[in-house]
mmCIF file of C-alpha atoms in Angstrom:
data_model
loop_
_atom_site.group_PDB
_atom_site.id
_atom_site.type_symbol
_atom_site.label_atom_id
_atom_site.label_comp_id
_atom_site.label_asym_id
_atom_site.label_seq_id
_atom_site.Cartn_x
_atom_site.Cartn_y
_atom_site.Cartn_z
ATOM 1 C CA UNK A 1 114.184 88.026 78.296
ATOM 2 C CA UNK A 2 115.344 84.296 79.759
ATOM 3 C CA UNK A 3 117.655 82.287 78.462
ATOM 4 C CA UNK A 4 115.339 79.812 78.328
ATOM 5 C CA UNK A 5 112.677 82.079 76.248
ATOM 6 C CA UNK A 6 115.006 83.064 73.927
ATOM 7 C CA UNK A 7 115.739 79.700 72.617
ATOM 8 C CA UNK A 8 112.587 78.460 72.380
ATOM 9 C CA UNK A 9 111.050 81.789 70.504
ATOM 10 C CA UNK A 10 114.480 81.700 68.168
ATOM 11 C CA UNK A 11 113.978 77.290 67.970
ATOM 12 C CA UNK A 12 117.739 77.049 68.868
ATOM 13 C CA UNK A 13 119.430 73.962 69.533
ATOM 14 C CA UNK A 14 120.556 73.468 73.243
ATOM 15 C CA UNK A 15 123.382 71.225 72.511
ATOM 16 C CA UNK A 16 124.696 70.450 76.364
ATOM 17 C CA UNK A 17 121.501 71.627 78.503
ATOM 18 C CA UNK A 18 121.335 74.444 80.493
ATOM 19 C CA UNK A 19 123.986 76.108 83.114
ATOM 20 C CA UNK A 20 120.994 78.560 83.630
ATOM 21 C CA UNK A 21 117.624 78.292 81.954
ATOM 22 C CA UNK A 22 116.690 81.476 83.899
ATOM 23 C CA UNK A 23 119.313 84.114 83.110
ATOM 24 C CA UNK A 24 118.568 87.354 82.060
ATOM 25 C CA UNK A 25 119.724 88.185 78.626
ATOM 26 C CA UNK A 26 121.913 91.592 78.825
ATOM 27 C CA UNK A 27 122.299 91.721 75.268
ATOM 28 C CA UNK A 28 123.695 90.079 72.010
ATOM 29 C CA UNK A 29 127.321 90.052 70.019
ATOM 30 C CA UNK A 30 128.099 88.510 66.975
ATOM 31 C CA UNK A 31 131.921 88.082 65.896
ATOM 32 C CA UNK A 32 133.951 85.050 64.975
ATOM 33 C CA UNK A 33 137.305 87.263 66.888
ATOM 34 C CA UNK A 34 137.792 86.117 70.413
ATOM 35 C CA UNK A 35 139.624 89.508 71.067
ATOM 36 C CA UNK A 36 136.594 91.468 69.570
ATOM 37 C CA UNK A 37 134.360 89.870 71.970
ATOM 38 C CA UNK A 38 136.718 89.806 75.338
ATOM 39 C CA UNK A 39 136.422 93.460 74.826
ATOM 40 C CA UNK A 40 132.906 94.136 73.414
ATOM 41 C CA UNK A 41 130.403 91.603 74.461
ATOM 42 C CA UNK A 42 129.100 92.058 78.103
ATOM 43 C CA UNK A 43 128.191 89.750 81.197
ATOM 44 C CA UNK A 44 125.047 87.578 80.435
ATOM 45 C CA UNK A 45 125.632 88.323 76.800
ATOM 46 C CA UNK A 46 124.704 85.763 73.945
ATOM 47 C CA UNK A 47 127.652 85.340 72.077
ATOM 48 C CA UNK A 48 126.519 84.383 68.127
ATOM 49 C CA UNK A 49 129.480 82.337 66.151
ATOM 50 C CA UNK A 50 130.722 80.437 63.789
ATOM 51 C CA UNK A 51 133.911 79.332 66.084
ATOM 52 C CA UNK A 52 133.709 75.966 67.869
ATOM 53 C CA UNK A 53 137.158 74.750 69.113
ATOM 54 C CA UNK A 54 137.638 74.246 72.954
ATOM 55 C CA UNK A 55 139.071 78.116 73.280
ATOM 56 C CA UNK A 56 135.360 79.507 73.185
ATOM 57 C CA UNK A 57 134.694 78.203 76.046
ATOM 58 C CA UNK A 58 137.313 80.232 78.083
ATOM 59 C CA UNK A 59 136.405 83.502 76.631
ATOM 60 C CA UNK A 60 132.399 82.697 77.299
ATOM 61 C CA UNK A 61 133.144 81.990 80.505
ATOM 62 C CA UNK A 62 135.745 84.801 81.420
ATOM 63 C CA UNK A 63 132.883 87.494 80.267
ATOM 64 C CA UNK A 64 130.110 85.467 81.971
ATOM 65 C CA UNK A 65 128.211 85.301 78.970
ATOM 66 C CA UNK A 66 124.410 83.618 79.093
ATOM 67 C CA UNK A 67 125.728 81.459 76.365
ATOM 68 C CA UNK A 68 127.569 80.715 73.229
ATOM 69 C CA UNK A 69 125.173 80.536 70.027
ATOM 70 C CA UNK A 70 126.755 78.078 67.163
ATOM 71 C CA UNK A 71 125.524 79.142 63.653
ATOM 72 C CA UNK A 72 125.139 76.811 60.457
ATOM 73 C CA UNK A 73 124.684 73.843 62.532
ATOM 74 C CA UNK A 74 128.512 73.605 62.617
ATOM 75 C CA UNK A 75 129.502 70.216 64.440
ATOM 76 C CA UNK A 76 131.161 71.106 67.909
ATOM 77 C CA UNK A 77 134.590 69.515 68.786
ATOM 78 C CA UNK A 78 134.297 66.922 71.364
ATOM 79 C CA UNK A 79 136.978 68.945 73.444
ATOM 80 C CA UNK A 80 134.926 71.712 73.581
ATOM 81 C CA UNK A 81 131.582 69.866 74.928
ATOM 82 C CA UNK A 82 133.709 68.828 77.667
ATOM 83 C CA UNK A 83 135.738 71.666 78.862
ATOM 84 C CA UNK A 84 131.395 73.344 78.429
ATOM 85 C CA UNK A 85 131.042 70.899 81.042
ATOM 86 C CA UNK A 86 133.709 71.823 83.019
ATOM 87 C CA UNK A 87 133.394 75.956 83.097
ATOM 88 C CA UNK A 88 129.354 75.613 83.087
ATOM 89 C CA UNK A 89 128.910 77.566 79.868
ATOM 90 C CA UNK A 90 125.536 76.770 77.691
ATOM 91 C CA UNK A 91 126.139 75.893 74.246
ATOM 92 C CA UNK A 92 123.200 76.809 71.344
ATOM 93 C CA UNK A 93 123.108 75.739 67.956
ATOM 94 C CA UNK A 94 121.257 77.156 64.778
ATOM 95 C CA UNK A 95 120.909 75.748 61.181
ATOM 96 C CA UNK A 96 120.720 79.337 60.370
ATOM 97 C CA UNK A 97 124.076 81.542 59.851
ATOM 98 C CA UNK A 98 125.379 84.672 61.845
ATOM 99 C CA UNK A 99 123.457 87.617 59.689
ATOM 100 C CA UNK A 100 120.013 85.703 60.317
ATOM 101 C CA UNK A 101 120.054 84.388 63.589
ATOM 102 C CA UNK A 102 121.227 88.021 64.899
ATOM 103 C CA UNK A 103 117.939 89.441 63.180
ATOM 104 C CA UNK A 104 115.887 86.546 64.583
ATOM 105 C CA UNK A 105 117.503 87.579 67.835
ATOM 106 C CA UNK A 106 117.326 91.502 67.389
ATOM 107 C CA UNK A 107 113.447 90.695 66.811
ATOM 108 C CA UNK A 108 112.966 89.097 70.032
ATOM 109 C CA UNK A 109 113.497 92.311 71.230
ATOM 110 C CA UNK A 110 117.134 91.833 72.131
ATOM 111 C CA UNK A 111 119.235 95.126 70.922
ATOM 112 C CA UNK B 1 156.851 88.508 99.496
ATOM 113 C CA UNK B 2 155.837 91.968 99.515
ATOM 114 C CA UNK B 3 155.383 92.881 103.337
ATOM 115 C CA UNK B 4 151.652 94.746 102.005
ATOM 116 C CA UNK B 5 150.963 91.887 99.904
ATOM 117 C CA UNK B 6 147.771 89.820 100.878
ATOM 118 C CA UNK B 7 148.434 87.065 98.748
ATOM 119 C CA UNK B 8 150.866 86.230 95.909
ATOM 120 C CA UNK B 9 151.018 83.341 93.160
ATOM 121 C CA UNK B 10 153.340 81.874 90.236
ATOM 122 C CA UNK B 11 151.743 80.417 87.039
ATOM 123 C CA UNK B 12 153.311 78.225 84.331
ATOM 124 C CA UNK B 13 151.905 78.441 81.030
ATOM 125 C CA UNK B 14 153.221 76.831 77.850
ATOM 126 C CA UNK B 15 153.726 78.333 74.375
ATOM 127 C CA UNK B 16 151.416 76.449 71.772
ATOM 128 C CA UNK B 17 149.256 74.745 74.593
ATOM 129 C CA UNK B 18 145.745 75.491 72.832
ATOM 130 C CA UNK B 19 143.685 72.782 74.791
ATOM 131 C CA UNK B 20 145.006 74.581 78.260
ATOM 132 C CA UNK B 21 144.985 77.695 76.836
ATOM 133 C CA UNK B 22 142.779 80.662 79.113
ATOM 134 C CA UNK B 23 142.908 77.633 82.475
ATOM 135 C CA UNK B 24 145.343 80.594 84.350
ATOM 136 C CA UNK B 25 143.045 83.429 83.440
ATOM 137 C CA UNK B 26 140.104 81.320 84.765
ATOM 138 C CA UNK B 27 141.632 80.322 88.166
ATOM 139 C CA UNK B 28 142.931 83.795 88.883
ATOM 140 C CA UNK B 29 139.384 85.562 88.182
ATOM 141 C CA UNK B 30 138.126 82.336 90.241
ATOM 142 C CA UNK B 31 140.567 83.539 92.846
ATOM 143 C CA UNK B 32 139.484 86.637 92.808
ATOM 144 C CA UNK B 33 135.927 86.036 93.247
ATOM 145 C CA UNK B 34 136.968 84.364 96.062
ATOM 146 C CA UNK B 35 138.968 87.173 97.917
ATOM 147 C CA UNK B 36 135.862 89.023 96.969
ATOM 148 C CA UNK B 37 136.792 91.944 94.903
ATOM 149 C CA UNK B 38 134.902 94.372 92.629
ATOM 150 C CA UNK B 39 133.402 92.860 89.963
ATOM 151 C CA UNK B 40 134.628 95.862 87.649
ATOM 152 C CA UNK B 41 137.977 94.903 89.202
ATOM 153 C CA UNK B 42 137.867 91.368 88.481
ATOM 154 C CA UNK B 43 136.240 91.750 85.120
ATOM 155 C CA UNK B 44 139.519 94.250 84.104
ATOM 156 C CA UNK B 45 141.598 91.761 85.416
ATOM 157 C CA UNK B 46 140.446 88.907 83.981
ATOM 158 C CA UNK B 47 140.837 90.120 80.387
ATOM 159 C CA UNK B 48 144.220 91.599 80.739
ATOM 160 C CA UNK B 49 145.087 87.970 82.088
ATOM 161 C CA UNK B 50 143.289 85.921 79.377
ATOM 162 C CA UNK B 51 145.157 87.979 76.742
ATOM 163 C CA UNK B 52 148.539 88.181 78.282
ATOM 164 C CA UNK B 53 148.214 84.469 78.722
ATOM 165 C CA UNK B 54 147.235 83.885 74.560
ATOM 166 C CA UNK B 55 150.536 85.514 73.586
ATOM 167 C CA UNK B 56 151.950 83.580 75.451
ATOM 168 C CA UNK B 57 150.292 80.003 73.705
ATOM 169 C CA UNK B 58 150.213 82.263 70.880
ATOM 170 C CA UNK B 59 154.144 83.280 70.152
ATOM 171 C CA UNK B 60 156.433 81.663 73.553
ATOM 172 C CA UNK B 61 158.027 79.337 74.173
ATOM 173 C CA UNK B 62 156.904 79.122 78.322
ATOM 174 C CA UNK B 63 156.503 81.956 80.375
ATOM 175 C CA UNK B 64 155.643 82.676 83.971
ATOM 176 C CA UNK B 65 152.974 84.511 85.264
ATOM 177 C CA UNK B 66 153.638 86.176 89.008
ATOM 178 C CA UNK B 67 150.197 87.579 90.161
ATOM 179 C CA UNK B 68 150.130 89.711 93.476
ATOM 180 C CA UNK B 69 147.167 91.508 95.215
ATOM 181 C CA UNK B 70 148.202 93.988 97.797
ATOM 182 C CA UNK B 71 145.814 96.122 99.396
ATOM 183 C CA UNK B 72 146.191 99.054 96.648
ATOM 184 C CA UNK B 73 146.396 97.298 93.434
ATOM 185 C CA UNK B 74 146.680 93.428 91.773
ATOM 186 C CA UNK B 75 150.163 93.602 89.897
ATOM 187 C CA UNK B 76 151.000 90.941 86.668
ATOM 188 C CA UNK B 77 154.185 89.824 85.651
ATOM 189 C CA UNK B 78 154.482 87.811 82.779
ATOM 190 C CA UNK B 79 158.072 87.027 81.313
ATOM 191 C CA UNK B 80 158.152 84.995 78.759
ATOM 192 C CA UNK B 81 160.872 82.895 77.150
ATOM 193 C CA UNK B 82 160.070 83.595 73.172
ATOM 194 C CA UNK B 83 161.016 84.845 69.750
ATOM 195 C CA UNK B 84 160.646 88.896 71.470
ATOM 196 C CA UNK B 85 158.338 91.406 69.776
ATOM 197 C CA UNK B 86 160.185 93.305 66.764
ATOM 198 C CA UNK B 87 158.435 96.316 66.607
ATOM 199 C CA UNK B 88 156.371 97.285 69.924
ATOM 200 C CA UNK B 89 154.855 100.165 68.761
ATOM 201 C CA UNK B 90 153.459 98.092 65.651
ATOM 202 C CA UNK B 91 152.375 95.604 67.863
ATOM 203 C CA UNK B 92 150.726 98.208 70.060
ATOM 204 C CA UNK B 93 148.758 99.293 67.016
ATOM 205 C CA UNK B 94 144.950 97.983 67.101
ATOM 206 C CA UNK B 95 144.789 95.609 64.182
ATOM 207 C CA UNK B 96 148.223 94.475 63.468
ATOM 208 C CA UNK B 97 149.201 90.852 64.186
ATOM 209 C CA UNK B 98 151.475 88.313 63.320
ATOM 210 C CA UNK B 99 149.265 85.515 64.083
ATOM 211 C CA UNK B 100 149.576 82.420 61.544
ATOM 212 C CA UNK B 101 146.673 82.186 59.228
ATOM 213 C CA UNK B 102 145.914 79.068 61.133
ATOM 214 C CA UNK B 103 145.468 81.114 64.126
ATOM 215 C CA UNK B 104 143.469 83.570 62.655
ATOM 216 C CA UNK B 105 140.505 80.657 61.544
ATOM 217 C CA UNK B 106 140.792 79.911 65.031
ATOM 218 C CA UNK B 107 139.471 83.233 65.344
ATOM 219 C CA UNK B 108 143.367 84.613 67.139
ATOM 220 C CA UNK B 109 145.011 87.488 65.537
ATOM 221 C CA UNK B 110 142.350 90.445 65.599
ATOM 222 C CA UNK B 111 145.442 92.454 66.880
ATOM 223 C CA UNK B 112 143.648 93.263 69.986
ATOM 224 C CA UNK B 113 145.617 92.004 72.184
ATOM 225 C CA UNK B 114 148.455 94.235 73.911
ATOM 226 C CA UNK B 115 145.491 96.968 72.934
ATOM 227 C CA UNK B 116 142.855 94.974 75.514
ATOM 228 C CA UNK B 117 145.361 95.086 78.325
ATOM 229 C CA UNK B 118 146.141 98.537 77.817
ATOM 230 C CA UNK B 119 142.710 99.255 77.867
ATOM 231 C CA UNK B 120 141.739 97.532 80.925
ATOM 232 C CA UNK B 121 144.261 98.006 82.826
ATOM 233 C CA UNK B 122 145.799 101.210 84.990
ATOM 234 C CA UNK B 123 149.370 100.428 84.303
ATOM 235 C CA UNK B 124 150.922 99.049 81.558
ATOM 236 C CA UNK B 125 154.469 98.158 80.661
ATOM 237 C CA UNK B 126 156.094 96.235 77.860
ATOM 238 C CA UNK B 127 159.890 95.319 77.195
ATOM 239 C CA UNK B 128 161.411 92.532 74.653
ATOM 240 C CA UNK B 129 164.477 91.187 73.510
ATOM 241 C CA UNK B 130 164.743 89.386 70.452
ATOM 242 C CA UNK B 131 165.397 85.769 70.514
ATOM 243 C CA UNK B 132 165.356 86.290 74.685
ATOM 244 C CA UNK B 133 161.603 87.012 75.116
ATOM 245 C CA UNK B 134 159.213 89.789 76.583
ATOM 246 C CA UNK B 135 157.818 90.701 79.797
ATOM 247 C CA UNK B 136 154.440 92.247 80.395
ATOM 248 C CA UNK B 137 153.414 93.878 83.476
ATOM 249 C CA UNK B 138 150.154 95.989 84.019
ATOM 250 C CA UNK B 139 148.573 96.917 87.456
ATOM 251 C CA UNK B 140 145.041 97.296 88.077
ATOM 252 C CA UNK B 141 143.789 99.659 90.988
ATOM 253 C CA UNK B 142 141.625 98.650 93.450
ATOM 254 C CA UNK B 143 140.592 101.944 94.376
ATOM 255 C CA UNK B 144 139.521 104.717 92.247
ATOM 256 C CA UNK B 145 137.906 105.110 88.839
ATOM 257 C CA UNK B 146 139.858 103.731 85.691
#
């Protein structure tokens, strides 16, 4: 599934636009541990947490992932919209928190 | 320089530099992408760098980061001027970490650190002196399986 199909089927938030409406969704990892994720998540990866200081942005971007979804409509530090900017990664948001937004996305057919 | 290297760089990075914090690990998988290697390669690379590099921001002081390619392997040396490690095997240990707890909201301290390099990478070596510092090193082949 796109990127861009993904957000509109799960109605998430795209907070800074996207680096790539088109990408192909590899798969899905939810953890609020940067290490967890530099060593589990996978290229083109969404990435679903409840972390939004600048430092996200370094590990979404080392791992390639397709983007970085923010849960419970957490407000995102101005530092990290800009360094987004900078590395090209997509930010997401969702009113709804890590346990049900992973469900929406496992529905989708993401696994 | 190494007479077999193909190309050789320092890095500065700066203990308790959070906005920075991952810019070295960026520009040397850029770098890499640019030389055109692997993408496994990179990829390995790129995470034994990023998490090398947090210690660093994490628990030093400064340290510099020495990053060589030669036609066999990339080679990291990171020697850091820092409290030292106490207990290396401990901090080998997946799970243990002496992160602050305000490092830990930050989502730091998982203790899966020095684990992730080890992991990723083909060599691995780790010394420290307390109250001098520590130096990391770790090779990655670019031949072969890992």
């Amino acid at each position: 599934m796109k990127l861009k199909e993904l957000t509109e089927k799960c109605g998430l938030e795209t907070v800074n636009g996207f680096a790539d409406e088109n990408k192909e969704i590899a798969g899905a990892y939810s953890s609020d541990l940067l290490s967890d994720v530099i060593a589990n998540a996978k290229k083109d990866f969404v990435w679903i947490t409840l972390q939004t200081h600048l430092n996200i942005i370094a590990v979404a971007a080392l791992k390639e992932l397709a983007a970085i979804i923010i849960v419970n409509n957490k407000e995102i530090d101005k530092d990290t919209l800009q360094k987004a900017e900078e590395e090209k990664v997509t930010l997401l948001r969702t009113g709804l928190n890590t346990f049900q937004i992973s469900g929406k996305i496992y529905e989708c057919g993401i696994h | 320089m190494n007479q077999r290297a193909m190309y050789s760089q320092s890095f500065t990075i700066k203990g308790g530099d959070f906005i920075n914090a991952g810019t070295v690990s960026v520009r040397i998988k850029r770098l890499l992408k640019e030389i055109g290697l692997k993408p496994d390669i990179i990829y390995r690379a790129a995470i034994c760098c990023y998490e090398a590099e947090m210690n660093v921001v994490m628990y030093a002081n400064e340290a510099t980061l020495d990053f060589t390619i030669t036609v066999e392997n990339i080679t990291v040396k990171l020697s850091d001027k820092g409290p030292g490690i106490k207990n290396i095997e401990l901090a080998m240990k997946e799970g243990y970490s002496t992160a602050t707890e305000k490092m830990r909201e930050m989502g730091f301290g998982a203790g899966m650190g020095l684990p992730n390099i080890k992991n990723n990478a083909d060599v691995f070596e780790i010394e420290s002196e307390i109250a001098k510092g520590t130096i990391i090193s770790f090779k990655i082949n670019l031949n072969g399986k890992h």
